[in-house]
mmCIF file of C-alpha atoms in Angstrom:
data_model
loop_
_atom_site.group_PDB
_atom_site.id
_atom_site.type_symbol
_atom_site.label_atom_id
_atom_site.label_comp_id
_atom_site.label_asym_id
_atom_site.label_seq_id
_atom_site.Cartn_x
_atom_site.Cartn_y
_atom_site.Cartn_z
ATOM 1 C CA UNK Y 20 44.347 -18.166 -10.555
ATOM 2 C CA UNK Y 21 44.196 -20.386 -7.670
ATOM 3 C CA UNK Y 22 40.384 -22.081 -7.193
ATOM 4 C CA UNK Y 23 38.849 -21.020 -4.512
ATOM 5 C CA UNK Y 24 36.517 -23.174 -2.123
ATOM 6 C CA UNK Y 25 33.285 -23.184 -0.747
ATOM 7 C CA UNK Y 26 30.414 -25.446 0.201
ATOM 8 C CA UNK Y 27 27.119 -25.449 1.961
ATOM 9 C CA UNK Y 28 26.666 -27.188 5.479
ATOM 10 C CA UNK Y 29 23.434 -28.724 6.830
ATOM 11 C CA UNK Y 30 22.070 -32.378 8.515
ATOM 12 C CA UNK Y 31 20.248 -34.005 6.451
ATOM 13 C CA UNK Y 32 21.250 -31.890 3.410
ATOM 14 C CA UNK Y 33 21.344 -34.372 -0.003
ATOM 15 C CA UNK Y 34 18.047 -32.506 -1.262
ATOM 16 C CA UNK Y 35 20.263 -29.298 -1.290
ATOM 17 C CA UNK Y 36 20.262 -27.041 -4.740
ATOM 18 C CA UNK Y 37 23.044 -24.727 -3.398
ATOM 19 C CA UNK Y 38 25.572 -26.091 -5.179
ATOM 20 C CA UNK Y 39 23.605 -26.084 -8.824
ATOM 21 C CA UNK Y 40 22.395 -21.934 -8.093
ATOM 22 C CA UNK Y 41 26.359 -21.347 -6.586
ATOM 23 C CA UNK Y 42 28.187 -22.681 -9.616
ATOM 24 C CA UNK Y 43 25.926 -20.961 -11.930
ATOM 25 C CA UNK Y 44 27.114 -17.757 -10.333
ATOM 26 C CA UNK Y 45 30.477 -18.487 -10.231
ATOM 27 C CA UNK Y 46 30.459 -18.879 -13.526
ATOM 28 C CA UNK Y 47 28.574 -15.492 -14.158
ATOM 29 C CA UNK Y 48 31.306 -13.527 -12.472
ATOM 30 C CA UNK Y 49 34.005 -15.558 -14.189
ATOM 31 C CA UNK Y 50 36.026 -16.528 -10.612
ATOM 32 C CA UNK Y 51 37.639 -20.379 -10.530
ATOM 33 C CA UNK Y 52 35.794 -21.850 -7.628
ATOM 34 C CA UNK Y 53 34.783 -24.754 -6.424
ATOM 35 C CA UNK Y 54 31.447 -25.660 -4.269
ATOM 36 C CA UNK Y 55 30.581 -29.000 -2.166
ATOM 37 C CA UNK Y 56 28.240 -30.136 -0.016
ATOM 38 C CA UNK Y 57 29.515 -31.089 3.510
ATOM 39 C CA UNK Y 58 26.591 -33.022 5.771
ATOM 40 C CA UNK Y 59 27.657 -32.169 9.480
ATOM 41 C CA UNK Y 60 25.962 -33.660 12.216
ATOM 42 C CA UNK Y 61 25.124 -31.270 15.128
ATOM 43 C CA UNK Y 62 27.320 -32.671 17.450
ATOM 44 C CA UNK Y 63 30.356 -33.098 15.415
ATOM 45 C CA UNK Y 64 29.867 -28.704 14.524
ATOM 46 C CA UNK Y 65 32.950 -27.877 16.557
ATOM 47 C CA UNK Y 66 35.494 -30.764 15.251
ATOM 48 C CA UNK Y 67 34.921 -30.093 11.646
ATOM 49 C CA UNK Y 68 34.698 -25.885 11.875
ATOM 50 C CA UNK Y 69 38.150 -26.643 13.103
ATOM 51 C CA UNK Y 70 39.382 -29.147 10.651
ATOM 52 C CA UNK Y 71 37.412 -28.399 7.494
ATOM 53 C CA UNK Y 72 35.295 -25.048 7.870
ATOM 54 C CA UNK Y 73 38.466 -22.770 8.305
ATOM 55 C CA UNK Y 74 40.055 -23.956 5.234
ATOM 56 C CA UNK Y 75 37.367 -22.844 2.902
ATOM 57 C CA UNK Y 76 36.927 -19.431 1.538
ATOM 58 C CA UNK Y 77 33.519 -19.028 2.256
ATOM 59 C CA UNK Y 78 30.084 -21.518 3.003
ATOM 60 C CA UNK Y 79 27.042 -21.180 3.413
ATOM 61 C CA UNK Y 80 25.058 -22.820 6.230
ATOM 62 C CA UNK Y 81 20.826 -24.630 6.295
ATOM 63 C CA UNK Y 82 18.905 -25.965 9.126
ATOM 64 C CA UNK Y 83 19.658 -26.627 12.454
ATOM 65 C CA UNK Y 84 23.619 -24.674 12.420
ATOM 66 C CA UNK Y 85 21.974 -20.861 11.489
ATOM 67 C CA UNK Y 86 22.594 -20.237 15.176
ATOM 68 C CA UNK Y 87 25.384 -22.775 16.800
ATOM 69 C CA UNK Y 88 27.686 -21.493 14.003
ATOM 70 C CA UNK Y 89 27.764 -18.159 15.974
ATOM 71 C CA UNK Y 90 30.163 -18.634 18.581
ATOM 72 C CA UNK Y 91 32.474 -20.342 16.472
ATOM 73 C CA UNK Y 92 32.950 -16.785 14.370
ATOM 74 C CA UNK Y 93 35.170 -14.163 14.587
ATOM 75 C CA UNK Y 94 32.224 -11.655 13.712
ATOM 76 C CA UNK Y 95 28.735 -11.234 12.933
ATOM 77 C CA UNK Y 96 27.136 -8.366 11.093
ATOM 78 C CA UNK Y 97 24.736 -6.463 12.325
ATOM 79 C CA UNK Y 98 22.182 -7.910 10.692
ATOM 80 C CA UNK Y 99 23.025 -11.465 11.510
ATOM 81 C CA UNK Y 100 23.264 -10.237 15.522
ATOM 82 C CA UNK Y 101 19.780 -8.780 15.070
ATOM 83 C CA UNK Y 102 17.687 -12.042 13.333
ATOM 84 C CA UNK Y 103 20.592 -13.915 15.788
ATOM 85 C CA UNK Y 104 21.437 -16.214 12.680
ATOM 86 C CA UNK Y 105 24.373 -16.611 10.254
ATOM 87 C CA UNK Y 106 23.756 -18.756 6.469
ATOM 88 C CA UNK Y 107 26.735 -17.287 4.804
ATOM 89 C CA UNK Y 108 30.437 -17.129 6.517
ATOM 90 C CA UNK Y 109 33.562 -15.289 4.350
ATOM 91 C CA UNK Y 110 36.499 -16.233 5.420
ATOM 92 C CA UNK Y 111 39.539 -14.026 5.193
ATOM 93 C CA UNK Y 112 42.904 -13.038 6.471
ATOM 94 C CA UNK Y 113 42.375 -15.817 9.375
ATOM 95 C CA UNK Y 114 38.978 -13.767 10.430
ATOM 96 C CA UNK Y 115 35.523 -16.032 10.026
ATOM 97 C CA UNK Y 116 32.834 -13.446 9.371
ATOM 98 C CA UNK Y 117 28.860 -14.298 9.596
ATOM 99 C CA UNK Y 118 26.435 -12.973 7.737
ATOM 100 C CA UNK Y 119 22.480 -13.370 6.751
ATOM 101 C CA UNK Y 120 21.015 -13.189 3.890
ATOM 102 C CA UNK Y 121 17.958 -14.337 3.661
ATOM 103 C CA UNK Y 122 16.155 -11.312 4.592
ATOM 104 C CA UNK Y 123 17.822 -9.669 1.322
ATOM 105 C CA UNK Y 124 17.026 -12.566 -0.444
ATOM 106 C CA UNK Y 125 13.274 -11.941 0.237
ATOM 107 C CA UNK Y 126 12.708 -8.461 -0.404
ATOM 108 C CA UNK Y 127 15.007 -8.820 -3.812
ATOM 109 C CA UNK Y 128 12.570 -11.890 -4.785
ATOM 110 C CA UNK Y 129 9.613 -9.634 -3.728
ATOM 111 C CA UNK Y 130 10.680 -6.717 -5.932
ATOM 112 C CA UNK Y 131 11.831 -8.745 -8.784
ATOM 113 C CA UNK Y 132 8.391 -10.161 -8.769
ATOM 114 C CA UNK Y 133 6.462 -6.622 -9.357
ATOM 115 C CA UNK Y 134 4.773 -7.605 -5.572
ATOM 116 C CA UNK Y 135 4.876 -4.078 -4.009
ATOM 117 C CA UNK Y 136 5.147 -4.165 -0.439
ATOM 118 C CA UNK Y 137 2.047 -1.525 0.458
ATOM 119 C CA UNK Y 138 -1.962 -2.028 1.704
ATOM 120 C CA UNK Y 139 -2.902 -4.887 4.350
ATOM 121 C CA UNK Y 140 0.052 -7.038 4.097
ATOM 122 C CA UNK Y 141 -0.374 -11.221 5.802
ATOM 123 C CA UNK Y 142 2.489 -13.255 6.667
ATOM 124 C CA UNK Y 143 1.008 -16.982 6.886
ATOM 125 C CA UNK Y 144 2.842 -18.751 9.716
ATOM 126 C CA UNK Y 145 5.247 -17.364 12.684
ATOM 127 C CA UNK Y 146 8.494 -19.476 12.451
ATOM 128 C CA UNK Y 147 11.611 -18.991 11.317
ATOM 129 C CA UNK Y 148 11.129 -17.752 7.745
ATOM 130 C CA UNK Y 149 8.468 -15.677 8.901
ATOM 131 C CA UNK Y 150 10.441 -14.139 11.529
ATOM 132 C CA UNK Y 151 12.793 -12.731 9.021
ATOM 133 C CA UNK Y 152 9.743 -11.605 6.634
ATOM 134 C CA UNK Y 153 8.704 -9.957 9.317
ATOM 135 C CA UNK Y 154 11.503 -8.043 10.326
ATOM 136 C CA UNK Y 155 12.346 -6.192 7.021
ATOM 137 C CA UNK Y 156 8.673 -5.556 6.707
ATOM 138 C CA UNK Y 157 8.828 -4.243 10.174
ATOM 139 C CA UNK Y 158 12.073 -2.084 8.883
ATOM 140 C CA UNK Y 159 10.263 -0.725 6.747
ATOM 141 C CA UNK Y 160 7.609 0.887 8.839
ATOM 142 C CA UNK Y 161 4.896 -1.363 7.219
ATOM 143 C CA UNK Y 162 1.757 -2.418 8.874
ATOM 144 C CA UNK Y 163 1.612 -6.369 9.100
ATOM 145 C CA UNK Y 164 -0.194 -9.175 10.923
ATOM 146 C CA UNK Y 165 0.839 -13.011 11.356
ATOM 147 C CA UNK Y 166 -2.368 -15.229 10.695
ATOM 148 C CA UNK Y 167 -1.574 -18.495 12.692
ATOM 149 C CA UNK Y 168 -3.221 -22.156 13.800
ATOM 150 C CA UNK Y 169 -4.429 -21.879 17.459
ATOM 151 C CA UNK Y 170 -2.046 -23.422 18.816
ATOM 152 C CA UNK Y 171 0.796 -21.305 17.215
ATOM 153 C CA UNK Y 172 -1.390 -18.346 18.966
ATOM 154 C CA UNK Y 173 1.105 -18.427 22.078
ATOM 155 C CA UNK Y 174 4.450 -18.513 20.022
ATOM 156 C CA UNK Y 175 2.886 -15.453 17.488
ATOM 157 C CA UNK Y 176 2.338 -13.781 20.518
ATOM 158 C CA UNK Y 177 6.054 -13.834 21.864
ATOM 159 C CA UNK Y 178 7.474 -12.994 18.297
ATOM 160 C CA UNK Y 179 4.997 -9.826 18.170
ATOM 161 C CA UNK Y 180 6.659 -8.792 21.395
ATOM 162 C CA UNK Y 181 10.028 -9.314 20.170
ATOM 163 C CA UNK Y 182 9.778 -7.693 17.437
ATOM 164 C CA UNK Y 183 8.165 -4.508 19.175
ATOM 165 C CA UNK Y 184 11.165 -4.467 21.089
ATOM 166 C CA UNK Y 185 13.564 -4.836 18.423
ATOM 167 C CA UNK Y 186 11.852 -1.870 16.556
ATOM 168 C CA UNK Y 187 9.239 -0.223 18.874
ATOM 169 C CA UNK Y 188 7.384 1.676 15.842
ATOM 170 C CA UNK Y 189 6.494 -1.676 14.747
ATOM 171 C CA UNK Y 190 2.638 -2.051 13.501
ATOM 172 C CA UNK Y 191 2.395 -5.804 13.824
ATOM 173 C CA UNK Y 192 -0.873 -7.876 15.122
ATOM 174 C CA UNK Y 193 -1.921 -11.861 14.602
ATOM 175 C CA UNK Y 194 -5.068 -13.651 14.269
ATOM 176 C CA UNK Y 195 -6.385 -17.029 13.093
ATOM 177 C CA UNK Y 196 -5.199 -18.465 9.418
ATOM 178 C CA UNK Y 197 -9.104 -19.868 9.413
ATOM 179 C CA UNK Y 198 -10.478 -17.365 9.922
ATOM 180 C CA UNK Y 199 -9.380 -14.157 7.312
ATOM 181 C CA UNK Y 200 -11.633 -11.758 6.369
ATOM 182 C CA UNK Y 201 -11.381 -8.683 3.799
ATOM 183 C CA UNK Y 202 -9.008 -8.031 1.073
ATOM 184 C CA UNK Y 203 -5.187 -8.290 1.207
ATOM 185 C CA UNK Y 204 -2.787 -6.563 -0.782
ATOM 186 C CA UNK Y 205 0.368 -8.913 0.265
ATOM 187 C CA UNK Y 206 -0.066 -12.311 0.926
ATOM 188 C CA UNK Y 207 2.848 -14.101 2.329
ATOM 189 C CA UNK Y 208 2.817 -17.731 2.707
ATOM 190 C CA UNK Y 209 5.594 -18.577 4.856
ATOM 191 C CA UNK Y 210 4.713 -22.158 6.327
ATOM 192 C CA UNK Y 211 5.796 -25.187 4.671
ATOM 193 C CA UNK Y 212 1.848 -26.140 3.708
ATOM 194 C CA UNK Y 213 2.004 -27.293 0.068
ATOM 195 C CA UNK Y 214 5.687 -28.452 0.194
ATOM 196 C CA UNK Y 215 6.845 -31.502 -2.116
ATOM 197 C CA UNK Y 216 5.494 -34.017 -1.142
ATOM 198 C CA UNK Y 217 2.476 -32.686 -0.079
ATOM 199 C CA UNK Y 218 1.656 -30.653 -2.957
ATOM 200 C CA UNK Y 219 -2.297 -30.600 -3.361
ATOM 201 C CA UNK Y 220 -2.332 -28.773 0.352
ATOM 202 C CA UNK Y 221 -2.861 -25.098 0.488
ATOM 203 C CA UNK Y 222 -2.143 -23.016 3.359
ATOM 204 C CA UNK Y 223 -5.603 -20.845 3.099
ATOM 205 C CA UNK Y 224 -9.388 -22.009 1.391
ATOM 206 C CA UNK Y 225 -10.228 -20.840 -1.881
ATOM 207 C CA UNK Y 226 -12.065 -17.457 -1.114
ATOM 208 C CA UNK Y 227 -9.677 -15.914 0.935
ATOM 209 C CA UNK Y 228 -6.823 -17.008 -1.862
ATOM 210 C CA UNK Y 229 -9.547 -14.777 -4.295
ATOM 211 C CA UNK Y 230 -9.410 -11.648 -1.615
ATOM 212 C CA UNK Y 231 -5.502 -11.219 -2.384
ATOM 213 C CA UNK Y 232 -4.106 -8.673 -5.085
ATOM 214 C CA UNK Y 233 -0.845 -10.415 -4.760
ATOM 215 C CA UNK Y 234 0.568 -13.874 -3.157
ATOM 216 C CA UNK Y 235 4.262 -14.720 -2.278
ATOM 217 C CA UNK Y 236 4.741 -18.565 -1.530
ATOM 218 C CA UNK Y 237 8.120 -19.174 0.507
ATOM 219 C CA UNK Y 238 7.988 -22.953 -1.385
ATOM 220 C CA UNK Y 239 9.885 -23.795 -4.280
ATOM 221 C CA UNK Y 240 9.115 -26.926 -4.116
ATOM 222 C CA UNK Y 241 6.654 -27.781 -6.176
ATOM 223 C CA UNK Y 242 8.046 -24.273 -8.092
ATOM 224 C CA UNK Y 243 4.815 -23.745 -8.194
ATOM 225 C CA UNK Y 244 2.084 -24.512 -5.839
ATOM 226 C CA UNK Y 245 -1.604 -24.977 -5.230
ATOM 227 C CA UNK Y 246 -1.718 -21.422 -3.590
ATOM 228 C CA UNK Y 247 0.043 -20.339 -6.545
ATOM 229 C CA UNK Y 248 -1.596 -21.110 -8.944
ATOM 230 C CA UNK Y 249 -4.975 -20.722 -7.866
ATOM 231 C CA UNK Y 250 -3.812 -16.585 -7.520
ATOM 232 C CA UNK Y 251 -2.600 -16.130 -10.882
ATOM 233 C CA UNK Y 252 -5.846 -18.000 -12.280
ATOM 234 C CA UNK Y 253 -7.339 -15.453 -10.273
ATOM 235 C CA UNK Y 254 -5.676 -13.030 -12.317
ATOM 236 C CA UNK Y 255 -3.405 -12.175 -8.841
ATOM 237 C CA UNK Y 256 0.374 -11.424 -9.347
ATOM 238 C CA UNK Y 257 1.854 -14.547 -7.707
ATOM 239 C CA UNK Y 258 5.649 -15.588 -6.992
ATOM 240 C CA UNK Y 259 7.056 -19.404 -5.306
ATOM 241 C CA UNK Y 260 10.008 -19.707 -3.562
ATOM 242 C CA UNK Y 261 12.641 -20.096 -5.897
ATOM 243 C CA UNK Y 262 13.521 -16.558 -6.850
ATOM 244 C CA UNK Y 263 14.103 -16.092 -2.795
ATOM 245 C CA UNK Y 264 16.581 -19.263 -2.603
ATOM 246 C CA UNK Y 265 18.512 -17.576 -5.597
ATOM 247 C CA UNK Y 266 18.573 -13.845 -4.616
ATOM 248 C CA UNK Y 267 19.551 -15.115 -1.241
ATOM 249 C CA UNK Y 268 22.745 -16.698 -2.771
ATOM 250 C CA UNK Y 269 23.682 -13.787 -4.684
ATOM 251 C CA UNK Y 270 23.759 -11.924 -2.106
ATOM 252 C CA UNK Y 271 26.092 -14.160 -0.204
ATOM 253 C CA UNK Y 272 28.687 -13.794 -3.390
ATOM 254 C CA UNK Y 273 28.405 -10.004 -2.879
ATOM 255 C CA UNK Y 274 29.749 -10.581 0.665
ATOM 256 C CA UNK Y 275 32.528 -13.126 -0.657
ATOM 257 C CA UNK Y 276 33.730 -11.298 -3.595
ATOM 258 C CA UNK Y 277 31.476 -8.259 -4.532
ATOM 259 C CA UNK Y 278 30.222 -9.809 -7.577
ATOM 260 C CA UNK Y 279 27.496 -8.146 -9.224
ATOM 261 C CA UNK Y 280 24.988 -9.778 -11.567
ATOM 262 C CA UNK Y 281 22.565 -9.196 -14.386
ATOM 263 C CA UNK Y 282 18.707 -9.292 -13.350
ATOM 264 C CA UNK Y 283 17.897 -10.748 -16.673
ATOM 265 C CA UNK Y 284 21.114 -13.318 -16.118
ATOM 266 C CA UNK Y 285 19.168 -14.131 -12.436
ATOM 267 C CA UNK Y 286 15.853 -14.362 -13.897
ATOM 268 C CA UNK Y 287 17.182 -17.159 -16.027
ATOM 269 C CA UNK Y 288 19.122 -19.092 -13.449
ATOM 270 C CA UNK Y 289 15.857 -18.900 -11.450
ATOM 271 C CA UNK Y 290 14.126 -21.230 -14.460
ATOM 272 C CA UNK Y 291 17.292 -22.847 -14.827
ATOM 273 C CA UNK Y 292 17.117 -23.957 -11.064
ATOM 274 C CA UNK Y 293 13.194 -24.795 -11.376
ATOM 275 C CA UNK Y 294 13.717 -27.058 -14.164
ATOM 276 C CA UNK Y 295 16.968 -28.596 -12.113
ATOM 277 C CA UNK Y 296 14.141 -29.124 -9.595
ATOM 278 C CA UNK Y 297 11.882 -30.727 -11.697
ATOM 279 C CA UNK Y 298 14.280 -32.894 -13.268
ATOM 280 C CA UNK Y 299 15.129 -34.402 -10.224
#
């Protein structure tokens, strides 16, 4: 059996958890493969694409190349077209095809945590992560709202317009993050607030956290953010971002080789990835 070759590209990229996660997934699927890291400065992407990336069986993409890789590829699937973003590429028979697995990773992580997307759904932030989550929620016909800083009101308005343009029946609105009132059934933190090294920060006040039935925090370092800790202390269902990171990797493997995995194995991988992160 010939060894297959995969990698993750980005810049900077020394902190990535991708090799740890993907190597375990290859072991679980019984596929002989290696998985490396390729740091590519933005101005070098086209050159490295021709010299290295085309020779791989597949690769993952992180910031800042998720959009700039698109013109270099032969094809991208419909979901990647809608998002205008690619984080997974399959090279097969001389054709490079791009996919985005972030949306599916989000939905699978929510489901695995036992969080039901229903009732009042609120997304904190309006950046790239929030955009991904918002489209998946809108595609399911669910009503939701963004909560943002005053400085981001303009960006939130533009994002709402973009969503309703692509999904005409989308029910989306926005408000200020420091003026959240009433109960929230599903709170989703799509901001970097609380991320290492600013681990003591939290995106909303304690009184607002106390009114949330369930919480999903896209931040995965630390494994348990202050937001997640306080939500759990209140008796709410709460999940951090490590599961989303692992599940989007699982979807990459489904595109690469059709691999299927047991949920118990993925749950264990989430725990082990968290321990690996803590060790670092």
